[in-house]
Coordinates of C-alpha atoms and ligand atoms in Angstrom, one line a residue:
Chain A
M1 CA -69.0 -46.4 -16.3
T2 CA -70.9 -43.2 -17.3
L3 CA -71.2 -42.3 -13.7
L4 CA -67.4 -42.7 -13.2
Q5 CA -66.9 -40.6 -16.3
V6 CA -69.1 -37.9 -14.9
V7 CA -67.3 -37.9 -11.5
V8 CA -63.8 -37.8 -13.1
G9 CA -64.9 -34.9 -15.3
G10 CA -66.2 -33.1 -12.1
L11 CA -63.0 -33.7 -10.2
L12 CA -60.9 -32.3 -13.1
L13 CA -62.9 -29.1 -13.0
G14 CA -62.8 -29.2 -9.2
A15 CA -59.0 -29.2 -9.2
V16 CA -59.2 -25.8 -11.1
Y17 CA -61.6 -24.5 -8.5
A18 CA -59.2 -25.6 -5.8
L19 CA -56.4 -23.6 -7.5
F20 CA -58.2 -20.3 -7.6
A21 CA -59.8 -20.9 -4.2
S22 CA -56.3 -21.3 -2.7
G23 CA -55.6 -17.7 -3.6
L24 CA -58.7 -16.5 -1.8
T25 CA -57.9 -18.6 1.3
L26 CA -54.3 -17.3 1.3
I27 CA -55.5 -13.7 1.5
W28 CA -57.9 -14.5 4.2
G29 CA -55.2 -16.4 6.2
M30 CA -52.7 -13.5 5.7
M31 CA -54.9 -10.6 6.7
N32 CA -58.5 -11.7 7.6
F33 CA -59.7 -10.0 4.4
I34 CA -62.2 -11.3 1.9
N35 CA -61.5 -10.3 -1.6
F36 CA -64.7 -9.9 -3.5
A37 CA -62.9 -9.3 -6.8
H38 CA -61.3 -12.8 -6.8
G39 CA -63.5 -14.2 -9.5
E40 CA -62.7 -11.2 -11.7
F41 CA -59.0 -12.3 -11.5
V42 CA -60.0 -15.6 -12.9
M43 CA -62.0 -13.9 -15.7
L44 CA -59.1 -11.6 -16.5
G45 CA -56.8 -14.6 -16.7
M46 CA -59.0 -16.0 -19.4
Y47 CA -58.8 -12.8 -21.4
A48 CA -55.1 -12.6 -20.8
A49 CA -54.8 -16.0 -22.3
L50 CA -56.9 -15.0 -25.3
L51 CA -54.8 -11.9 -26.0
V52 CA -51.6 -13.8 -25.8
V53 CA -52.8 -16.5 -28.2
T54 CA -54.2 -14.0 -30.7
W55 CA -51.2 -11.6 -30.6
L56 CA -48.2 -13.9 -30.0
G57 CA -49.5 -17.3 -30.8
G58 CA -47.8 -20.0 -28.8
G59 CA -49.1 -23.0 -26.8
P60 CA -50.8 -23.4 -23.5
A61 CA -47.6 -23.3 -21.5
L62 CA -46.9 -19.8 -22.8
F63 CA -50.3 -18.3 -22.4
A64 CA -50.9 -19.9 -19.0
L65 CA -47.5 -18.5 -17.8
A66 CA -48.3 -15.1 -19.3
A67 CA -51.7 -15.0 -17.6
A68 CA -50.1 -15.9 -14.3
L69 CA -47.5 -13.2 -14.6
V70 CA -49.9 -10.4 -15.7
L71 CA -52.3 -11.2 -12.9
F72 CA -49.4 -11.5 -10.3
A73 CA -48.4 -8.0 -11.2
L74 CA -52.0 -6.8 -11.1
G75 CA -52.5 -8.4 -7.7
A76 CA -49.4 -6.8 -6.2
A77 CA -50.3 -3.4 -7.7
I78 CA -53.8 -3.6 -6.3
Y79 CA -52.3 -4.3 -2.9
F80 CA -50.1 -1.2 -3.0
G81 CA -52.7 1.0 -4.7
L82 CA -55.8 0.0 -2.8
I83 CA -55.7 -2.7 -0.1
R84 CA -52.9 -1.3 2.0
H85 CA -54.9 1.9 2.5
V86 CA -58.1 0.2 3.5
L87 CA -56.6 -2.4 5.8
R88 CA -56.4 0.0 8.7
G89 CA -59.9 1.2 8.0
P90 CA -63.2 -0.1 9.3
M91 CA -64.5 -3.5 8.1
L92 CA -67.1 -1.8 5.8
A93 CA -64.4 0.0 3.9
Q94 CA -62.6 -3.3 3.3
I95 CA -65.7 -5.0 2.0
L96 CA -66.7 -2.1 -0.2
S97 CA -63.2 -1.6 -1.6
T98 CA -62.9 -5.0 -3.2
F99 CA -66.6 -5.1 -4.1
G100 CA -66.1 -1.8 -6.0
L101 CA -62.9 -3.3 -7.5
A102 CA -64.9 -6.3 -8.7
L103 CA -67.4 -4.0 -10.5
V104 CA -64.6 -1.8 -12.0
L105 CA -62.8 -4.9 -13.4
R106 CA -66.0 -6.5 -14.6
Y107 CA -67.3 -3.5 -16.4
T108 CA -64.0 -2.6 -17.8
A109 CA -63.9 -6.1 -19.3
F110 CA -67.4 -5.6 -20.7
W111 CA -66.2 -2.3 -22.2
I112 CA -63.1 -3.7 -23.8
F113 CA -64.2 -7.2 -24.8
S114 CA -68.1 -6.8 -25.0
A115 CA -70.6 -9.1 -23.4
N116 CA -70.3 -11.8 -26.1
F117 CA -69.0 -15.2 -25.2
V118 CA -65.6 -16.0 -26.7
S119 CA -63.3 -19.0 -26.6
L120 CA -59.7 -19.8 -27.4
P121 CA -59.0 -20.8 -31.0
Q122 CA -58.1 -24.4 -31.4
T123 CA -54.9 -24.7 -29.5
A124 CA -52.4 -27.5 -29.2
L125 CA -54.8 -28.9 -26.7
S126 CA -57.5 -30.9 -28.4
G127 CA -58.7 -34.4 -28.9
T128 CA -59.7 -37.0 -26.4
L129 CA -57.7 -39.6 -24.5
S130 CA -59.2 -43.0 -23.7
I131 CA -57.8 -44.4 -20.4
G132 CA -59.2 -47.8 -19.4
G133 CA -62.6 -47.1 -21.1
L134 CA -62.8 -43.5 -19.7
L135 CA -63.0 -40.8 -22.4
L136 CA -61.1 -37.8 -21.2
P137 CA -61.0 -34.6 -23.3
V138 CA -57.4 -33.5 -23.4
P139 CA -58.0 -29.8 -22.5
Q140 CA -60.0 -30.7 -19.3
L141 CA -57.5 -33.4 -18.4
A142 CA -54.5 -31.1 -18.8
A143 CA -56.2 -28.3 -16.9
G144 CA -57.2 -30.5 -14.1
V145 CA -53.8 -32.2 -13.7
A146 CA -51.9 -28.9 -14.0
A147 CA -54.2 -27.2 -11.4
L148 CA -53.7 -30.1 -9.0
A149 CA -49.9 -29.9 -9.3
L150 CA -50.0 -26.1 -8.9
T151 CA -52.2 -26.2 -5.8
A152 CA -49.9 -28.8 -4.3
G153 CA -47.0 -26.5 -5.3
L154 CA -48.6 -23.5 -3.6
H155 CA -49.0 -25.6 -0.4
L156 CA -45.3 -26.6 -0.6
L157 CA -44.2 -23.1 -1.2
L158 CA -46.0 -22.0 2.0
T159 CA -44.9 -24.9 4.2
R160 CA -41.4 -25.8 2.9
T161 CA -39.7 -22.6 1.8
A162 CA -38.1 -19.6 3.5
V163 CA -40.4 -17.2 1.8
G164 CA -43.5 -19.2 2.7
S165 CA -42.3 -19.3 6.3
Q166 CA -42.0 -15.5 6.2
L167 CA -45.6 -15.2 4.7
L168 CA -47.0 -17.4 7.5
A169 CA -45.0 -15.4 10.1
V170 CA -46.6 -12.1 9.0
A171 CA -50.0 -13.9 9.0
E172 CA -49.6 -15.0 12.5
D173 CA -47.9 -12.0 14.2
R174 CA -47.1 -8.9 12.2
E175 CA -45.1 -7.2 14.9
A176 CA -43.1 -10.3 15.8
A177 CA -42.4 -10.7 12.0
M178 CA -41.1 -7.1 11.9
L179 CA -38.9 -7.7 14.9
V180 CA -37.0 -10.5 13.1
G181 CA -36.5 -8.3 10.0
I182 CA -39.5 -9.1 7.7
R183 CA -41.2 -6.2 5.8
P184 CA -44.9 -7.1 6.2
D185 CA -45.9 -4.9 3.2
R186 CA -43.7 -6.9 0.9
M187 CA -45.1 -10.2 2.1
Q188 CA -48.7 -9.0 1.8
A189 CA -48.0 -7.7 -1.7
L190 CA -46.5 -11.1 -2.5
A191 CA -49.6 -12.8 -1.1
W192 CA -51.8 -10.7 -3.3
G193 CA -49.6 -11.4 -6.3
L194 CA -49.7 -15.2 -5.6
A195 CA -53.5 -15.1 -5.1
A196 CA -54.2 -13.1 -8.3
G197 CA -51.5 -15.1 -10.2
S198 CA -53.0 -18.5 -9.3
A199 CA -56.5 -17.2 -10.1
G200 CA -55.3 -15.9 -13.5
L201 CA -53.6 -19.2 -14.2
A202 CA -56.7 -21.1 -13.3
G203 CA -58.6 -18.9 -15.7
A204 CA -56.1 -19.6 -18.5
L205 CA -56.5 -23.3 -17.9
M206 CA -60.3 -23.1 -18.0
A207 CA -60.1 -21.0 -21.2
T208 CA -58.7 -24.1 -23.0
A209 CA -61.8 -26.0 -22.3
Y210 CA -64.8 -23.6 -21.9
P211 CA -66.1 -20.4 -23.6
W212 CA -66.6 -17.4 -21.4
S213 CA -67.8 -13.8 -21.1
P214 CA -66.9 -11.0 -18.6
S215 CA -69.8 -12.1 -16.3
V216 CA -68.2 -15.5 -15.4
G217 CA -66.1 -13.6 -12.8
A218 CA -69.2 -13.4 -10.5
T219 CA -69.9 -17.1 -10.7
F220 CA -66.3 -18.0 -10.1
G221 CA -66.0 -15.6 -7.2
L222 CA -69.0 -17.3 -5.6
T223 CA -67.6 -20.7 -6.3
A224 CA -64.3 -19.7 -4.7
F225 CA -66.0 -18.3 -1.6
I226 CA -68.1 -21.5 -1.2
T227 CA -65.0 -23.7 -1.6
V228 CA -63.0 -21.7 0.9
T229 CA -65.9 -21.8 3.4
L230 CA -66.2 -25.5 3.0
G231 CA -62.5 -26.1 3.3
G232 CA -62.0 -23.8 6.3
F233 CA -60.7 -20.3 5.9
G234 CA -56.9 -20.1 5.5
S235 CA -56.3 -23.7 4.6
V236 CA -54.9 -24.6 1.2
P237 CA -55.3 -28.4 1.6
G238 CA -58.9 -27.6 2.8
A239 CA -59.5 -25.7 -0.4
L240 CA -58.2 -28.6 -2.4
Y241 CA -60.6 -31.2 -0.9
A242 CA -63.5 -28.7 -1.0
G243 CA -62.7 -27.7 -4.6
L244 CA -62.7 -31.4 -5.7
M245 CA -65.9 -31.9 -3.9
V246 CA -67.7 -28.9 -5.4
G247 CA -66.6 -30.0 -8.9
A248 CA -67.9 -33.6 -8.3
I249 CA -71.2 -32.4 -6.9
Q250 CA -71.8 -30.0 -9.8
A251 CA -71.0 -32.7 -12.3
L252 CA -73.3 -35.2 -10.6
S253 CA -76.2 -32.8 -10.3
A254 CA -75.8 -31.8 -13.9
Y255 CA -76.0 -35.5 -14.8
W256 CA -78.9 -36.5 -12.6
L257 CA -81.0 -33.3 -12.7
G258 CA -79.8 -31.4 -15.8
P259 CA -77.1 -28.9 -16.4
I260 CA -79.1 -25.8 -15.3
Y261 CA -79.3 -27.3 -11.7
K262 CA -75.6 -27.7 -11.1
D263 CA -75.0 -24.4 -9.3
V264 CA -78.3 -24.4 -7.5
V265 CA -77.5 -27.8 -5.9
V266 CA -74.1 -26.6 -4.7
Y267 CA -75.6 -23.4 -3.3
A268 CA -78.3 -25.3 -1.5
L269 CA -75.9 -27.8 0.0
F270 CA -73.7 -24.8 1.0
V271 CA -76.5 -23.1 2.9
A272 CA -77.5 -26.4 4.5
L273 CA -74.0 -27.0 5.6
L274 CA -73.5 -23.5 7.0
W275 CA -76.6 -24.1 9.1
L276 CA -75.3 -27.4 10.4
R277 CA -71.6 -26.6 10.7
P278 CA -70.9 -22.9 10.6
Q279 CA -67.2 -23.5 11.0
G280 CA -67.1 -25.3 7.6
L281 CA -66.4 -29.0 6.8
M282 CA -62.7 -29.0 7.7
G283 CA -62.7 -26.0 10.0
R284 CA -62.5 -26.5 13.8
A285 CA -65.4 -25.5 16.0
Chain B
M1 CA -18.0 0.1 20.0
T2 CA -21.6 1.2 19.7
E3 CA -23.5 2.8 22.5
L4 CA -27.2 3.1 22.8
R5 CA -28.5 6.5 24.1
V6 CA -32.2 7.1 24.9
E7 CA -32.8 10.8 25.4
H8 CA -36.0 12.2 26.9
V9 CA -38.2 9.7 25.1
E10 CA -41.9 10.1 25.2
V11 CA -44.5 7.6 23.8
R12 CA -48.2 8.2 23.8
Y13 CA -51.1 5.8 23.2
G14 CA -53.7 8.2 22.0
E15 CA -54.6 10.3 25.1
L16 CA -52.6 7.9 27.4
V17 CA -48.9 8.3 28.1
G18 CA -46.9 5.1 27.9
V19 CA -43.6 6.7 28.7
A20 CA -43.3 10.4 29.7
D21 CA -39.6 11.0 29.9
V22 CA -37.0 8.3 29.8
S23 CA -33.3 8.8 29.3
L24 CA -30.8 6.0 29.6
R25 CA -27.5 4.8 28.2
V26 CA -26.2 1.3 27.5
A27 CA -22.5 1.1 26.8
A28 CA -21.1 -1.7 24.7
G29 CA -20.4 -4.8 26.6
T30 CA -22.4 -3.9 29.7
A31 CA -25.7 -5.3 31.0
V32 CA -28.3 -2.8 32.1
A33 CA -31.5 -3.5 34.0
L34 CA -34.8 -1.7 33.6
L35 CA -36.8 -2.0 36.8
G36 CA -40.3 -0.9 37.8
A37 CA -43.8 -2.1 38.8
N38 CA -46.6 -3.1 36.4
G39 CA -47.3 -0.2 34.0
A40 CA -44.1 1.7 34.8
G41 CA -43.2 1.8 31.1
K42 CA -40.5 -0.9 30.7
S43 CA -42.1 -2.6 27.7
T44 CA -42.9 0.7 26.1
T45 CA -39.3 1.8 26.4
L46 CA -38.0 -1.4 24.8
R47 CA -40.6 -1.3 22.1
A48 CA -39.6 2.3 21.3
I49 CA -35.9 1.3 21.0
A50 CA -36.8 -1.7 18.8
G51 CA -38.9 0.5 16.5
L52 CA -42.3 -0.8 17.3
A53 CA -43.6 2.2 19.2
A54 CA -43.6 5.7 17.6
L55 CA -41.9 8.4 19.6
S56 CA -43.9 11.6 20.3
G57 CA -40.8 13.2 21.8
G58 CA -37.1 12.8 22.4
R59 CA -34.6 10.7 20.4
I60 CA -32.8 7.4 20.3
A61 CA -29.2 7.2 19.1
W62 CA -27.3 4.1 18.2
G63 CA -23.7 5.1 18.0
A64 CA -23.6 8.1 15.6
D65 CA -27.0 7.2 14.0
D66 CA -30.4 8.5 15.0
I67 CA -32.7 5.5 15.0
S68 CA -35.8 7.1 16.5
G69 CA -39.0 5.6 15.2
G70 CA -37.8 2.5 13.4
P71 CA -39.0 0.8 11.4
A72 CA -38.4 -2.4 13.4
Y73 CA -37.2 -4.4 10.4
E74 CA -34.4 -2.0 9.9
I75 CA -33.4 -1.6 13.5
V76 CA -32.8 -5.4 13.8
R77 CA -30.5 -5.1 10.7
R78 CA -28.4 -2.6 12.7
G79 CA -27.7 -5.1 15.4
I80 CA -30.5 -4.5 18.0
A81 CA -32.8 -7.5 18.6
L82 CA -35.8 -7.5 20.9
S83 CA -37.2 -10.6 22.5
P84 CA -40.7 -9.2 23.3
E85 CA -42.9 -9.5 26.3
G86 CA -44.8 -12.8 26.0
W87 CA -42.1 -14.1 23.6
R88 CA -44.4 -13.9 20.6
L89 CA -43.2 -17.1 18.9
F90 CA -44.6 -18.3 15.6
H91 CA -46.6 -21.0 17.1
G92 CA -47.8 -22.7 13.9
Q93 CA -44.2 -23.2 12.7
T94 CA -41.5 -25.6 13.9
V95 CA -38.6 -24.7 16.2
E96 CA -36.2 -24.7 13.4
Q97 CA -38.4 -22.5 11.2
N98 CA -38.7 -20.0 14.1
L99 CA -34.9 -19.9 14.4
R100 CA -34.5 -19.5 10.6
L101 CA -37.0 -16.6 10.7
G102 CA -34.9 -15.1 13.5
A103 CA -32.0 -15.0 11.0
T104 CA -34.0 -13.0 8.4
A105 CA -31.9 -9.9 9.2
L106 CA -28.6 -11.7 8.8
A107 CA -26.9 -10.0 5.9
D108 CA -24.5 -12.8 5.3
R109 CA -26.6 -15.9 4.6
T110 CA -23.6 -18.2 4.8
R111 CA -23.6 -17.6 8.5
L112 CA -27.0 -19.1 9.0
G113 CA -25.8 -22.7 9.4
A114 CA -23.2 -21.6 12.0
A115 CA -25.8 -19.5 13.9
L116 CA -28.2 -22.5 14.0
E117 CA -25.4 -24.7 15.4
R118 CA -24.5 -22.2 18.0
T119 CA -28.1 -21.9 19.2
Y120 CA -28.5 -25.7 19.4
A121 CA -25.2 -25.9 21.3
L122 CA -26.5 -23.2 23.8
F123 CA -29.9 -25.0 24.1
P124 CA -29.5 -28.7 23.2
R125 CA -33.2 -29.1 24.1
L126 CA -34.1 -27.0 21.0
G127 CA -32.0 -29.3 18.8
E128 CA -33.9 -32.3 20.1
R129 CA -37.2 -30.6 19.2
R130 CA -36.3 -28.9 16.0
R131 CA -39.2 -30.4 14.1
Q132 CA -41.8 -29.8 16.7
T133 CA -44.1 -26.8 16.3
A134 CA -43.5 -24.0 18.7
G135 CA -47.0 -24.1 20.0
T136 CA -46.4 -27.6 21.5
L137 CA -43.3 -26.5 23.6
S138 CA -43.3 -26.2 27.4
G139 CA -42.9 -22.8 29.0
G140 CA -39.1 -23.2 29.6
E141 CA -38.6 -24.4 26.0
R142 CA -40.5 -21.5 24.7
Q143 CA -38.3 -19.1 26.5
M144 CA -35.2 -20.8 25.1
L145 CA -36.7 -20.5 21.6
A146 CA -37.5 -16.8 22.1
L147 CA -34.0 -16.1 23.2
G148 CA -32.5 -18.4 20.5
R149 CA -34.6 -16.7 17.8
A150 CA -33.4 -13.2 18.9
L151 CA -29.8 -14.4 18.9
M152 CA -30.1 -15.7 15.3
S153 CA -29.6 -12.2 13.9
E154 CA -26.2 -12.0 15.7
P155 CA -27.2 -8.8 17.5
K156 CA -24.7 -6.5 19.2
L157 CA -27.4 -5.4 21.7
L158 CA -30.1 -7.7 23.0
L159 CA -33.2 -6.3 24.5
L160 CA -35.1 -8.7 26.7
D161 CA -38.6 -8.0 28.0
E162 CA -39.3 -10.0 31.2
P163 CA -37.7 -13.1 30.0
S164 CA -38.4 -15.0 33.2
L165 CA -42.1 -14.2 33.5
G166 CA -44.2 -17.3 34.3
L167 CA -41.2 -19.7 34.4
A168 CA -40.6 -22.4 37.1
P169 CA -37.5 -21.6 39.3
A170 CA -35.3 -24.3 37.5
A171 CA -36.1 -22.7 34.1
V172 CA -35.3 -19.3 35.4
E173 CA -32.0 -20.5 36.7
A174 CA -31.2 -22.1 33.3
L175 CA -32.2 -18.9 31.6
Y176 CA -29.9 -16.7 33.7
D177 CA -27.0 -19.2 33.3
A178 CA -27.4 -18.8 29.5
L179 CA -27.6 -15.0 29.8
G180 CA -24.5 -15.0 32.0
S181 CA -22.5 -17.0 29.4
L182 CA -23.7 -14.7 26.6
R183 CA -22.6 -11.7 28.6
R184 CA -19.2 -13.1 29.1
K185 CA -18.9 -13.6 25.4
G186 CA -19.4 -9.8 25.0
L187 CA -23.1 -9.5 24.2
T188 CA -24.6 -6.2 25.4
L189 CA -27.9 -6.6 27.3
L190 CA -30.8 -4.3 28.2
L191 CA -33.2 -6.3 30.3
A192 CA -36.6 -5.4 31.8
E193 CA -37.4 -7.4 34.9
Q194 CA -39.9 -7.3 37.7
S195 CA -37.7 -9.5 39.8
V196 CA -35.1 -7.1 41.3
P197 CA -32.7 -9.7 42.7
L198 CA -32.5 -11.5 39.4
A199 CA -31.9 -8.3 37.4
L200 CA -29.4 -6.9 39.8
A201 CA -27.4 -10.1 40.0
I202 CA -26.6 -9.9 36.3
A203 CA -26.6 -6.1 35.6
D204 CA -23.7 -3.6 35.8
Y205 CA -26.2 -0.7 36.1
G206 CA -29.9 -0.2 36.6
Y207 CA -32.7 2.3 36.0
V208 CA -35.9 2.3 38.0
L209 CA -39.0 3.5 36.1
Q210 CA -42.2 4.8 37.7
G211 CA -45.1 6.3 35.9
G212 CA -43.2 6.5 32.7
R213 CA -40.2 8.3 34.2
V214 CA -36.8 7.3 35.4
V215 CA -36.9 7.9 39.1
L216 CA -33.7 6.3 40.2
E217 CA -30.5 4.9 38.6
G218 CA -27.2 3.5 39.8
P219 CA -25.0 0.4 40.1
P220 CA -26.7 -2.7 41.5
D221 CA -25.4 -2.6 45.0
E222 CA -26.6 1.0 45.4
L223 CA -30.0 0.2 44.0
A224 CA -30.3 -2.9 46.2
R225 CA -29.8 -0.7 49.3
S226 CA -32.1 2.0 48.1
D227 CA -35.5 2.6 49.6
G228 CA -36.4 4.1 46.3
V229 CA -36.6 0.7 44.6
R230 CA -39.0 -0.6 47.2
G231 CA -40.9 2.6 47.0
A232 CA -41.2 2.4 43.2
Y233 CA -42.4 -1.2 43.4
L234 CA -45.0 -0.5 46.1
G235 CA -46.0 2.7 44.3
A236 CA -45.6 4.5 47.6
G237 CA -44.8 8.0 46.7
V238 CA -42.1 9.3 44.4
P239 CA -38.7 8.6 45.9
A240 CA -36.1 11.5 45.8
R241 CA -33.7 11.5 43.0
Ligands
ATP1 N1 -51.2 -0.6 23.4 C1 -51.4 0.3 24.5 N2 -52.5 1.1 24.5 C2 -52.7 1.9 25.5 N3 -51.9 2.0 26.6 C3 -50.9 1.2 26.7 C4 -50.5 0.3 25.6 N4 -49.4 -0.3 26.0 C5 -49.1 0.2 27.2 N5 -49.9 1.1 27.6 C6 -49.9 1.9 28.8 O1 -48.6 2.4 28.9 C7 -48.1 2.3 30.3 C8 -46.8 1.6 30.3 O2 -47.0 0.3 30.0 P1 -45.8 -0.8 29.8 O3 -46.4 -2.0 29.1 O4 -44.7 -0.1 29.1 O5 -45.4 -1.1 31.3 P2 -44.5 -2.2 31.9 O6 -43.5 -1.5 32.8 O7 -43.9 -3.0 30.8 O8 -45.5 -3.1 32.7 P3 -45.5 -4.7 33.0 O9 -44.5 -4.9 34.1 O10 -46.9 -4.9 33.5 O11 -45.2 -5.3 31.7 C9 -49.2 1.7 31.1 O12 -50.0 2.7 31.7 C10 -50.0 1.0 30.0 O13 -51.4 0.9 30.4
MG2 MG1 -44.1 -5.0 30.2

């Protein structure tokens, strides 16, 4: 029973990983571009949630939505202000641009919010649910379920709607997309908005359950990168499976080996997997 | 009615010249063929008109408007659609998604349903395969989809870049039947072809390109008799104008 409890807890956190990893995989799929600042979007989402709660009050639905909107706008602005200009440049410029962006965002957060750990004040989300003997803390449960639904929603947006079809068209063939009347810039800005928005939303969901400081962005960025590699670059369903897996592995290693080992085990398995299957678990050879 | 005029257009690819000096006219309701050997500049000319290739000289006029230099997503909104060389379908998406994407430039969204129906009536095969991904279609079906997608924006002028390339004879025949019926309905065509007989059978007028220049032009029967056409294809000297 305890083991099941541990696994379920891991899967709930893994669903949140899946949500923010989906954004990273979307950017890769759209423009073969790795965003090293992705974890910082998650971190900023957490602070956005905190600011909304302290200034405006309101429940999780309000601050999660606010975090998503703020980060969506930031993502689109970063596309127009930075990414668009380095896309045509050499690979090194692309890598350095988002690496530099990550540092700017991280140290700006240190400057404004200090390095201290903070957490959300007691929100509407508290308490524990008991389902068939499983004890599930409400914040984790709500975050996991919401993240799962939103990841599925992102996948449906891409595969079932006209705007998703236009995004995928630009991803596959930019010139052919222009010939049918699509403005690639708008679609790429939208992709950056969706990626940052879903990362910010994932951050707001995690803020209901865990304390944080500006340095968490680096850890989440790495987690997103590992998740995307495992799931296959460019695949939202892949990110979902891989996110759940990473969450479960972390929880199990924390349970069996102790909490400080949870990341080490994931990184070690990741390196081992890259060695055995460089194309990722779900990716094709 | 709108006329396309290409005037002394030049396109460079860095140091290389894609098109050195091309002038041509396409009057409304006519079908015009662009002929020439590999590398003559047919695709570059069509890409320049569609707004994909930047001009380094000359101008392109569509009626009273100067449309030189695109961008492509605005030119298709003006009623000029290009079905590019190699078709460039969205292979990961379904037949119907490709067609709907083709209608992105359609200003009046209520016409989308009718445009889809028209396309499926022209190519019933596409209707049967509407849920299949484009990457799984046969060559002939891909050609139908490329043409259907270009027609979804309800263009006044359709640019076609070697539509028959790599198709079996039966598929080529079906394609030209479809083009013939579109033409009778009043669609204006500018068509690049390597196959002279095919192009001249459908065209009212033709231009022969060689080395990025127009070296010969005229009605099909004149071009068919001309030694210049053969010369341009064999690359044997520059025929007299
Ligand atoms: N992207 C490019 N970069 C450099 N040169 C190019 C490019 N595209 C075309 N060219 C050059 O421009 C010239 C004209 O090419 P174009 O593709 O227009 O010829 P074409 O008549 O369409 O030939 P084909 O019948 O083989 O399709 C050629 O010399 C070609 O090598
Ligand atoms: Mg060509």
